[in-house]
Amino acid sequence: MPQYMLERLRPSDNDSELPHLCYNPKDHKIGEPLRPIVSGMKSPLAKISTFLDQNIRPIFDQHTPYSLPNSMIFLKHLKDYITTSETAMYTFDITDLYTMIPQKESVLAVCEFLGRHGYKKIRGLSINTIKALFLHVFDNSYFVLQLPGIGLKYYRQIKGGAMGSVCTQVLADIYVRKWENDFLQEQKQQKELYFRFRDDVFIITKLTSEQIERRLTELNEKDPNIKITWEGGKAVDYLDVTTTIEIPNFKTTVFRKLAAQPYVLPFHSSHPKHITQNIPYAAALRATRICSHREDLRVELDKIRIMLLLNKYPPGFIDKQMDVSINT
């Protein structure tokens, strides 16, 4: 590794600190399970992790067109699809993906992925060096947990990647890419859609419910580190879109989780004016893009107005910004 790059990746002597483990409640799920987050912005590994993500992520995105960057791309593909009476949709979620991926196997999956696409060096570094950097991140995944009355406890993560480590996501994406490939190829042979956003997958099929259930069960048994739960039918929720099968095209509306609350930045908050202007503008723009039917759009815009009024936005201000968005 060149000296200049070594210096860039070297942790700061004065500003580094051990990552802290904290828990965020998943208040939209039954029982409010906790999501473990390792806060590692000042971690000694932060620079290496960021370097790996910045250089591997673009390669993954380039060679994985079915990996969605946002819901707008998802909607574009739905609009081009012609539905029939046999069309069905399924979504499945990968359980605890980031904390369950095997460390060495996921690094090997990255190396195989790079080699398969002809990459021998990344930013002048050999694939073996990239491999060593990923393993260095895993081998030194130490963190501290502080609980009331117990004091500090020190740990090293021995399975999966830390939720909070920048490079965990791209490692998981590439590991899942290898796992899903056979299923993806079957979808392509049947000329059906397959999309993934992180650990959430959306598929369209014309198979019977028994056939697709069998395929998903086989997929669920393929890798002991990856477990999925699925649901499907004539209407599904995926990303921020509720998709319903109508012939010959899908109907799409805005999806909100049951736990969603009508809170946005209060109008009288001490923020620049363009921030409060952008909130009704962006909400109306999102609704316009997602809602495929005029009546659904009208209902959604009414919901947005009520939400903004609850947060003290003046009616005239709301209408002005929403009109600008709708007429753009």
PDB file of C-alpha atoms in Angstrom, residues 21-38 96 163:
ATOM      1  CA  LEU A  21     -23.226  -0.167  21.457  1.00  0.00           C
ATOM      2  CA  CYS A  22     -26.716   1.261  21.790  1.00  0.00           C
ATOM      3  CA  TYR A  23     -30.213  -0.003  21.016  1.00  0.00           C
ATOM      4  CA  ASN A  24     -32.981   1.616  18.990  1.00  0.00           C
ATOM      5  CA  PRO A  25     -36.512   0.257  19.524  1.00  0.00           C
ATOM      6  CA  LYS A  26     -38.405  -0.939  16.447  1.00  0.00           C
ATOM      7  CA  ASP A  27     -41.655   0.664  17.552  1.00  0.00           C
ATOM      8  CA  HIS A  28     -43.463  -0.392  14.367  1.00  0.00           C
ATOM      9  CA  LYS A  29     -43.102  -4.090  15.261  1.00  0.00           C
ATOM     10  CA  ILE A  30     -44.978  -6.179  17.812  1.00  0.00           C
ATOM     11  CA  GLY A  31     -43.173  -6.229  21.143  1.00  0.00           C
ATOM     12  CA  GLU A  32     -40.904  -3.359  20.073  1.00  0.00           C
ATOM     13  CA  PRO A  33     -37.734  -5.436  19.583  1.00  0.00           C
ATOM     14  CA  LEU A  34     -34.419  -3.627  19.824  1.00  0.00           C
ATOM     15  CA  ARG A  35     -32.086  -2.923  16.920  1.00  0.00           C
ATOM     16  CA  PRO A  36     -28.411  -3.003  18.012  1.00  0.00           C
ATOM     17  CA  ILE A  37     -26.436  -0.061  16.633  1.00  0.00           C
ATOM     18  CA  VAL A  38     -22.689   0.348  17.016  1.00  0.00           C
ATOM     19  CA  ASP A  96     -31.254  -9.725  10.885  1.00  0.00           C
ATOM     20  CA  MET A 163     -24.822  -2.017  12.256  1.00  0.00           C
TER      21      MET A 163
END
